[in-house]
Amino acid sequence: MPYLVIEHLEEISEWLWLEYKHVSEWWGEKLIFTNVPAKDRERLAKLGSVLSQSITEFPIDRSKLIILDPFAEEELKPEDIEDDTIIVVGGILGDFEFTGKTKKFITDKIEGANARHIGSVQFSIDGSAIVAKLIAEGKRLDEIEYELNPTIKLDEFSEITLHYAVPKLNGKLLLTPDLIELQKRELGYCKDHEEDEELEAFFEGRKELK
């Protein structure tokens, strides 16, 4: 299998950490983080190999590099990938549309590297890494299922929409593990519903608040 490099370009938020963990589950010992400041080294070393140097500065054969860039002209194909290939993903949290950050911070700085896209839809960091892994294992891009802007139910009454594409395997949505729980916490959901039940009972006149 090839190596996967994540060029670390963001502060490590809870969301980013969950995505990085998911990438590690898929790529294991083949995962390398580059451009890592001293403050993040120990934490990211729990997930993969860690290098302080940017991938843009590596004195390596650039023809071995494949940068996943949505603005690339060619799509990523299985025959592009060999055992010594290094696939590069920008550690950039997505926006509602492509921002061109990968091209600006990585592709344009590595002369001679190969740039490839993985479709016209935007994936998360872990989603991109999963698609790359499936292609490295022999799947064609048009054989990989995904769901665009999936809506996830939080409870009986509430739901959220993820504004990007999430890959699927055998019909199963490959969501970032624990992302929904994070969303619930950020939206103010209680871990259990004791507090909600107390308020409901108070407003119904069944009990006093403690």
PDB file of C-alpha atoms in Angstrom:
ATOM      1  CA  MET A   1       0.000   0.000   0.000  1.00  0.00           C
ATOM      2  CA  PRO A   2       1.088   3.601  -0.589  1.00  0.00           C
ATOM      3  CA  TYR A   3       1.581   6.152   2.172  1.00  0.00           C
ATOM      4  CA  LEU A   4      -0.916   8.852   3.048  1.00  0.00           C
ATOM      5  CA  VAL A   5       0.407  12.247   4.123  1.00  0.00           C
ATOM      6  CA  ILE A   6      -1.766  14.819   5.836  1.00  0.00           C
ATOM      7  CA  GLU A   7      -0.215  18.268   5.571  1.00  0.00           C
ATOM      8  CA  HIS A   8      -1.349  19.679   8.911  1.00  0.00           C
ATOM      9  CA  LEU A   9      -2.728  23.188   8.337  1.00  0.00           C
ATOM     10  CA  GLU A  10      -5.317  23.776  11.071  1.00  0.00           C
ATOM     11  CA  GLU A  11      -5.545  24.111  14.832  1.00  0.00           C
ATOM     12  CA  ILE A  12      -6.625  20.814  16.369  1.00  0.00           C
ATOM     13  CA  SER A  13     -10.274  21.317  17.246  1.00  0.00           C
ATOM     14  CA  GLU A  14     -12.471  18.473  18.490  1.00  0.00           C
ATOM     15  CA  TRP A  15     -13.928  18.100  14.985  1.00  0.00           C
ATOM     16  CA  LEU A  16     -10.504  17.953  13.324  1.00  0.00           C
ATOM     17  CA  TRP A  17      -9.269  15.424  15.895  1.00  0.00           C
ATOM     18  CA  LEU A  18     -12.205  13.105  15.151  1.00  0.00           C
ATOM     19  CA  GLU A  19     -11.468  13.277  11.422  1.00  0.00           C
ATOM     20  CA  TYR A  20      -7.765  12.591  11.978  1.00  0.00           C
ATOM     21  CA  LYS A  21      -8.601   9.610  14.207  1.00  0.00           C
ATOM     22  CA  HIS A  22     -10.855   8.201  11.497  1.00  0.00           C
ATOM     23  CA  VAL A  23      -8.075   8.562   8.905  1.00  0.00           C
ATOM     24  CA  SER A  24      -5.734   6.679  11.254  1.00  0.00           C
ATOM     25  CA  GLU A  25      -8.241   3.830  11.537  1.00  0.00           C
ATOM     26  CA  TRP A  26      -8.220   3.454   7.758  1.00  0.00           C
ATOM     27  CA  TRP A  27      -4.525   3.995   7.028  1.00  0.00           C
ATOM     28  CA  GLY A  28      -2.788   2.714  10.177  1.00  0.00           C
ATOM     29  CA  GLU A  29       1.009   2.735  10.051  1.00  0.00           C
ATOM     30  CA  LYS A  30       0.951   4.214   6.536  1.00  0.00           C
ATOM     31  CA  LEU A  31      -0.280   7.575   7.860  1.00  0.00           C
ATOM     32  CA  ILE A  32       2.183  10.471   8.155  1.00  0.00           C
ATOM     33  CA  PHE A  33       1.467  13.987   9.444  1.00  0.00           C
ATOM     34  CA  THR A  34       3.708  16.746   8.062  1.00  0.00           C
ATOM     35  CA  ASN A  35       4.062  20.446   8.884  1.00  0.00           C
ATOM     36  CA  VAL A  36       3.415  19.671  12.555  1.00  0.00           C
ATOM     37  CA  PRO A  37       4.367  22.350  15.136  1.00  0.00           C
ATOM     38  CA  ALA A  38       6.003  21.267  18.395  1.00  0.00           C
ATOM     39  CA  LYS A  39       2.797  21.789  20.395  1.00  0.00           C
ATOM     40  CA  ASP A  40       0.925  19.172  18.316  1.00  0.00           C
ATOM     41  CA  ARG A  41       3.645  16.537  17.921  1.00  0.00           C
ATOM     42  CA  GLU A  42       2.883  14.410  20.973  1.00  0.00           C
ATOM     43  CA  ARG A  43      -0.843  14.295  20.312  1.00  0.00           C
ATOM     44  CA  LEU A  44      -0.626  13.474  16.602  1.00  0.00           C
ATOM     45  CA  ALA A  45       2.025  10.832  17.274  1.00  0.00           C
ATOM     46  CA  LYS A  46      -0.789   8.757  18.806  1.00  0.00           C
ATOM     47  CA  LEU A  47      -2.324   8.483  15.324  1.00  0.00           C
ATOM     48  CA  GLY A  48       0.617   8.236  12.913  1.00  0.00           C
ATOM     49  CA  SER A  49       4.169   9.265  12.145  1.00  0.00           C
ATOM     50  CA  VAL A  50       4.887  12.951  12.716  1.00  0.00           C
ATOM     51  CA  LEU A  51       7.267  15.270  10.875  1.00  0.00           C
ATOM     52  CA  SER A  52       7.790  18.971  11.539  1.00  0.00           C
ATOM     53  CA  GLN A  53       8.819  19.671   7.952  1.00  0.00           C
ATOM     54  CA  SER A  54       6.212  20.562   5.322  1.00  0.00           C
ATOM     55  CA  ILE A  55       5.699  18.100   2.478  1.00  0.00           C
ATOM     56  CA  THR A  56       6.441  21.045   0.168  1.00  0.00           C
ATOM     57  CA  GLU A  57      10.032  21.070   1.465  1.00  0.00           C
ATOM     58  CA  PHE A  58      10.842  17.360   1.254  1.00  0.00           C
ATOM     59  CA  PRO A  59      13.911  16.545  -0.893  1.00  0.00           C
ATOM     60  CA  ILE A  60      12.237  13.519  -2.457  1.00  0.00           C
ATOM     61  CA  ASP A  61      11.325  12.362  -5.937  1.00  0.00           C
ATOM     62  CA  ARG A  62       8.328  14.589  -6.652  1.00  0.00           C
ATOM     63  CA  SER A  63       7.024  12.117  -9.232  1.00  0.00           C
ATOM     64  CA  LYS A  64       6.143   9.813  -6.304  1.00  0.00           C
ATOM     65  CA  LEU A  65       3.750  12.412  -4.888  1.00  0.00           C
ATOM     66  CA  ILE A  66       0.048  12.577  -5.721  1.00  0.00           C
ATOM     67  CA  ILE A  67      -1.726  15.608  -4.294  1.00  0.00           C
ATOM     68  CA  LEU A  68      -5.478  15.329  -3.878  1.00  0.00           C
ATOM     69  CA  ASP A  69      -6.550  18.696  -5.221  1.00  0.00           C
ATOM     70  CA  PRO A  70     -10.144  19.446  -6.296  1.00  0.00           C
ATOM     71  CA  PHE A  71      -8.781  21.786  -8.986  1.00  0.00           C
ATOM     72  CA  ALA A  72      -6.639  19.081 -10.620  1.00  0.00           C
ATOM     73  CA  GLU A  73      -7.490  18.238 -14.222  1.00  0.00           C
ATOM     74  CA  GLU A  74      -7.235  14.422 -13.899  1.00  0.00           C
ATOM     75  CA  GLU A  75      -9.076  12.083 -11.541  1.00  0.00           C
ATOM     76  CA  LEU A  76      -7.243   9.662  -9.285  1.00  0.00           C
ATOM     77  CA  LYS A  77      -7.061   6.142 -10.775  1.00  0.00           C
ATOM     78  CA  PRO A  78      -5.764   2.843  -9.354  1.00  0.00           C
ATOM     79  CA  GLU A  79      -3.016   2.691 -11.968  1.00  0.00           C
ATOM     80  CA  ASP A  80      -1.635   6.029 -10.711  1.00  0.00           C
ATOM     81  CA  ILE A  81      -0.735   4.394  -7.407  1.00  0.00           C
ATOM     82  CA  GLU A  82       2.239   2.166  -6.577  1.00  0.00           C
ATOM     83  CA  ASP A  83       3.567   0.852  -3.262  1.00  0.00           C
ATOM     84  CA  ASP A  84       6.009   3.751  -2.947  1.00  0.00           C
ATOM     85  CA  THR A  85       3.455   6.420  -3.900  1.00  0.00           C
ATOM     86  CA  ILE A  86       2.783   9.167  -1.363  1.00  0.00           C
ATOM     87  CA  ILE A  87      -0.765  10.498  -1.504  1.00  0.00           C
ATOM     88  CA  VAL A  88      -1.065  13.973  -0.008  1.00  0.00           C
ATOM     89  CA  VAL A  89      -4.230  15.321   1.592  1.00  0.00           C
ATOM     90  CA  GLY A  90      -4.497  18.857   2.910  1.00  0.00           C
ATOM     91  CA  GLY A  91      -5.420  18.940   6.593  1.00  0.00           C
ATOM     92  CA  ILE A  92      -7.973  21.627   5.877  1.00  0.00           C
ATOM     93  CA  LEU A  93     -11.489  21.696   7.279  1.00  0.00           C
ATOM     94  CA  GLY A  94     -13.965  22.238   4.462  1.00  0.00           C
ATOM     95  CA  ASP A  95     -16.244  25.150   3.697  1.00  0.00           C
ATOM     96  CA  PHE A  96     -19.516  25.270   1.787  1.00  0.00           C
ATOM     97  CA  GLU A  97     -17.549  25.278  -1.469  1.00  0.00           C
ATOM     98  CA  PHE A  98     -13.995  24.636  -2.640  1.00  0.00           C
ATOM     99  CA  THR A  99     -11.673  27.366  -1.406  1.00  0.00           C
ATOM    100  CA  GLY A 100      -8.533  26.547  -3.397  1.00  0.00           C
ATOM    101  CA  LYS A 101      -6.422  26.224  -0.222  1.00  0.00           C
ATOM    102  CA  THR A 102      -4.894  22.901  -1.278  1.00  0.00           C
ATOM    103  CA  LYS A 103      -3.713  24.428  -4.556  1.00  0.00           C
ATOM    104  CA  LYS A 104      -2.390  27.536  -2.793  1.00  0.00           C
ATOM    105  CA  PHE A 105      -0.639  25.876   0.158  1.00  0.00           C
ATOM    106  CA  ILE A 106       0.503  22.593  -1.393  1.00  0.00           C
ATOM    107  CA  THR A 107       0.125  22.007  -5.157  1.00  0.00           C
ATOM    108  CA  ASP A 108       1.563  25.329  -6.308  1.00  0.00           C
ATOM    109  CA  LYS A 109       4.581  24.837  -4.023  1.00  0.00           C
ATOM    110  CA  ILE A 110       5.588  21.376  -5.314  1.00  0.00           C
ATOM    111  CA  GLU A 111       6.865  21.529  -8.851  1.00  0.00           C
ATOM    112  CA  GLY A 112       6.791  18.152 -10.574  1.00  0.00           C
ATOM    113  CA  ALA A 113       4.205  16.536  -8.302  1.00  0.00           C
ATOM    114  CA  ASN A 114       1.071  14.935  -9.708  1.00  0.00           C
ATOM    115  CA  ALA A 115      -2.268  16.498  -8.817  1.00  0.00           C
ATOM    116  CA  ARG A 116      -5.461  14.425  -8.961  1.00  0.00           C
ATOM    117  CA  HIS A 117      -9.074  15.095  -8.019  1.00  0.00           C
ATOM    118  CA  ILE A 118     -11.606  12.691  -6.528  1.00  0.00           C
ATOM    119  CA  GLY A 119     -14.717  14.104  -8.134  1.00  0.00           C
ATOM    120  CA  SER A 120     -16.685  17.320  -8.242  1.00  0.00           C
ATOM    121  CA  VAL A 121     -18.083  17.014  -4.714  1.00  0.00           C
ATOM    122  CA  GLN A 122     -16.364  18.099  -1.526  1.00  0.00           C
ATOM    123  CA  PHE A 123     -15.354  15.429   0.995  1.00  0.00           C
ATOM    124  CA  SER A 124     -14.096  15.927   4.531  1.00  0.00           C
ATOM    125  CA  ILE A 125     -10.451  15.137   5.343  1.00  0.00           C
ATOM    126  CA  ASP A 126     -11.312  11.610   6.474  1.00  0.00           C
ATOM    127  CA  GLY A 127     -13.731  11.160   3.574  1.00  0.00           C
ATOM    128  CA  SER A 128     -10.971  12.082   1.105  1.00  0.00           C
ATOM    129  CA  ALA A 129      -8.581   9.663   2.798  1.00  0.00           C
ATOM    130  CA  ILE A 130     -11.155   6.858   2.606  1.00  0.00           C
ATOM    131  CA  VAL A 131     -11.808   7.490  -1.094  1.00  0.00           C
ATOM    132  CA  ALA A 132      -8.036   7.464  -1.723  1.00  0.00           C
ATOM    133  CA  LYS A 133      -7.706   4.163   0.158  1.00  0.00           C
ATOM    134  CA  LEU A 134     -10.506   2.549  -1.846  1.00  0.00           C
ATOM    135  CA  ILE A 135      -8.917   3.681  -5.114  1.00  0.00           C
ATOM    136  CA  ALA A 136      -5.506   2.422  -3.953  1.00  0.00           C
ATOM    137  CA  GLU A 137      -7.203  -0.945  -3.365  1.00  0.00           C
ATOM    138  CA  GLY A 138      -8.449  -1.015  -6.957  1.00  0.00           C
ATOM    139  CA  LYS A 139     -11.813   0.751  -7.070  1.00  0.00           C
ATOM    140  CA  ARG A 140     -12.574   3.296  -9.769  1.00  0.00           C
ATOM    141  CA  LEU A 141     -13.866   6.686  -8.712  1.00  0.00           C
ATOM    142  CA  ASP A 142     -17.225   6.065 -10.387  1.00  0.00           C
ATOM    143  CA  GLU A 143     -17.569   2.812  -8.407  1.00  0.00           C
ATOM    144  CA  ILE A 144     -17.372   4.565  -5.052  1.00  0.00           C
ATOM    145  CA  GLU A 145     -20.736   5.451  -3.543  1.00  0.00           C
ATOM    146  CA  TYR A 146     -21.294   8.613  -1.554  1.00  0.00           C
ATOM    147  CA  GLU A 147     -24.154  10.664  -0.163  1.00  0.00           C
ATOM    148  CA  LEU A 148     -24.104  14.397  -0.744  1.00  0.00           C
ATOM    149  CA  ASN A 149     -25.191  16.609   2.162  1.00  0.00           C
ATOM    150  CA  PRO A 150     -26.554  13.754   4.300  1.00  0.00           C
ATOM    151  CA  THR A 151     -29.146  14.642   6.921  1.00  0.00           C
ATOM    152  CA  ILE A 152     -28.594  12.939  10.278  1.00  0.00           C
ATOM    153  CA  LYS A 153     -31.295  12.614  12.930  1.00  0.00           C
ATOM    154  CA  LEU A 154     -30.201  13.710  16.407  1.00  0.00           C
ATOM    155  CA  ASP A 155     -33.402  12.617  18.102  1.00  0.00           C
ATOM    156  CA  GLU A 156     -37.100  12.243  17.355  1.00  0.00           C
ATOM    157  CA  PHE A 157     -37.486  15.933  16.585  1.00  0.00           C
ATOM    158  CA  SER A 158     -34.084  17.285  15.532  1.00  0.00           C
ATOM    159  CA  GLU A 159     -31.641  16.689  12.688  1.00  0.00           C
ATOM    160  CA  ILE A 160     -28.527  18.234  11.163  1.00  0.00           C
ATOM    161  CA  THR A 161     -27.285  18.362   7.587  1.00  0.00           C
ATOM    162  CA  LEU A 162     -23.599  17.836   6.834  1.00  0.00           C
ATOM    163  CA  HIS A 163     -22.690  20.142   3.969  1.00  0.00           C
ATOM    164  CA  TYR A 164     -20.281  17.831   2.172  1.00  0.00           C
ATOM    165  CA  ALA A 165     -20.202  14.358   0.671  1.00  0.00           C
ATOM    166  CA  VAL A 166     -19.748  11.261   2.835  1.00  0.00           C
ATOM    167  CA  PRO A 167     -18.465   8.053   1.192  1.00  0.00           C
ATOM    168  CA  LYS A 168     -20.424   4.817   1.491  1.00  0.00           C
ATOM    169  CA  LEU A 169     -19.251   1.221   1.470  1.00  0.00           C
ATOM    170  CA  ASN A 170     -21.685  -1.637   0.867  1.00  0.00           C
ATOM    171  CA  GLY A 171     -24.491   0.871   1.304  1.00  0.00           C
ATOM    172  CA  LYS A 172     -23.237   2.047   4.713  1.00  0.00           C
ATOM    173  CA  LEU A 173     -22.495   5.724   5.303  1.00  0.00           C
ATOM    174  CA  LEU A 174     -18.891   6.060   6.527  1.00  0.00           C
ATOM    175  CA  LEU A 175     -19.498   8.912   8.946  1.00  0.00           C
ATOM    176  CA  THR A 176     -16.736  10.251  11.178  1.00  0.00           C
ATOM    177  CA  PRO A 177     -17.106   8.248  14.433  1.00  0.00           C
ATOM    178  CA  ASP A 178     -18.430  10.319  17.381  1.00  0.00           C
ATOM    179  CA  LEU A 179     -19.172  13.315  15.141  1.00  0.00           C
ATOM    180  CA  ILE A 180     -22.894  13.184  15.890  1.00  0.00           C
ATOM    181  CA  GLU A 181     -22.205  13.069  19.644  1.00  0.00           C
ATOM    182  CA  LEU A 182     -19.949  16.116  19.234  1.00  0.00           C
ATOM    183  CA  GLN A 183     -22.697  17.936  17.359  1.00  0.00           C
ATOM    184  CA  LYS A 184     -25.186  17.119  20.117  1.00  0.00           C
ATOM    185  CA  ARG A 185     -22.845  18.551  22.768  1.00  0.00           C
ATOM    186  CA  GLU A 186     -22.194  21.688  20.743  1.00  0.00           C
ATOM    187  CA  LEU A 187     -25.930  22.180  20.251  1.00  0.00           C
ATOM    188  CA  GLY A 188     -26.547  21.881  23.990  1.00  0.00           C
ATOM    189  CA  TYR A 189     -27.983  18.385  24.191  1.00  0.00           C
ATOM    190  CA  CYS A 190     -27.678  16.814  27.643  1.00  0.00           C
ATOM    191  CA  LYS A 191     -25.821  13.524  27.864  1.00  0.00           C
ATOM    192  CA  ASP A 192     -28.896  12.163  29.590  1.00  0.00           C
ATOM    193  CA  HIS A 193     -32.306  13.779  29.761  1.00  0.00           C
ATOM    194  CA  GLU A 194     -32.608  14.246  33.545  1.00  0.00           C
ATOM    195  CA  GLU A 195     -32.408  18.033  33.334  1.00  0.00           C
ATOM    196  CA  ASP A 196     -34.966  18.144  30.512  1.00  0.00           C
ATOM    197  CA  GLU A 197     -37.297  15.857  32.455  1.00  0.00           C
ATOM    198  CA  GLU A 198     -37.027  18.024  35.580  1.00  0.00           C
ATOM    199  CA  LEU A 199     -37.920  21.151  33.609  1.00  0.00           C
ATOM    200  CA  GLU A 200     -40.815  19.386  31.924  1.00  0.00           C
ATOM    201  CA  ALA A 201     -42.164  18.185  35.275  1.00  0.00           C
ATOM    202  CA  PHE A 202     -41.847  21.696  36.748  1.00  0.00           C
ATOM    203  CA  PHE A 203     -43.752  23.342  33.914  1.00  0.00           C
ATOM    204  CA  GLU A 204     -46.444  20.691  34.149  1.00  0.00           C
ATOM    205  CA  GLY A 205     -46.782  21.406  37.887  1.00  0.00           C
ATOM    206  CA  ARG A 206     -45.703  17.900  38.924  1.00  0.00           C
ATOM    207  CA  LYS A 207     -42.660  18.863  40.997  1.00  0.00           C
ATOM    208  CA  GLU A 208     -40.493  21.720  42.243  1.00  0.00           C
ATOM    209  CA  LEU A 209     -37.043  22.401  40.887  1.00  0.00           C
ATOM    210  CA  LYS A 210     -34.182  21.453  43.241  1.00  0.00           C
TER     211      LYS A 210
END
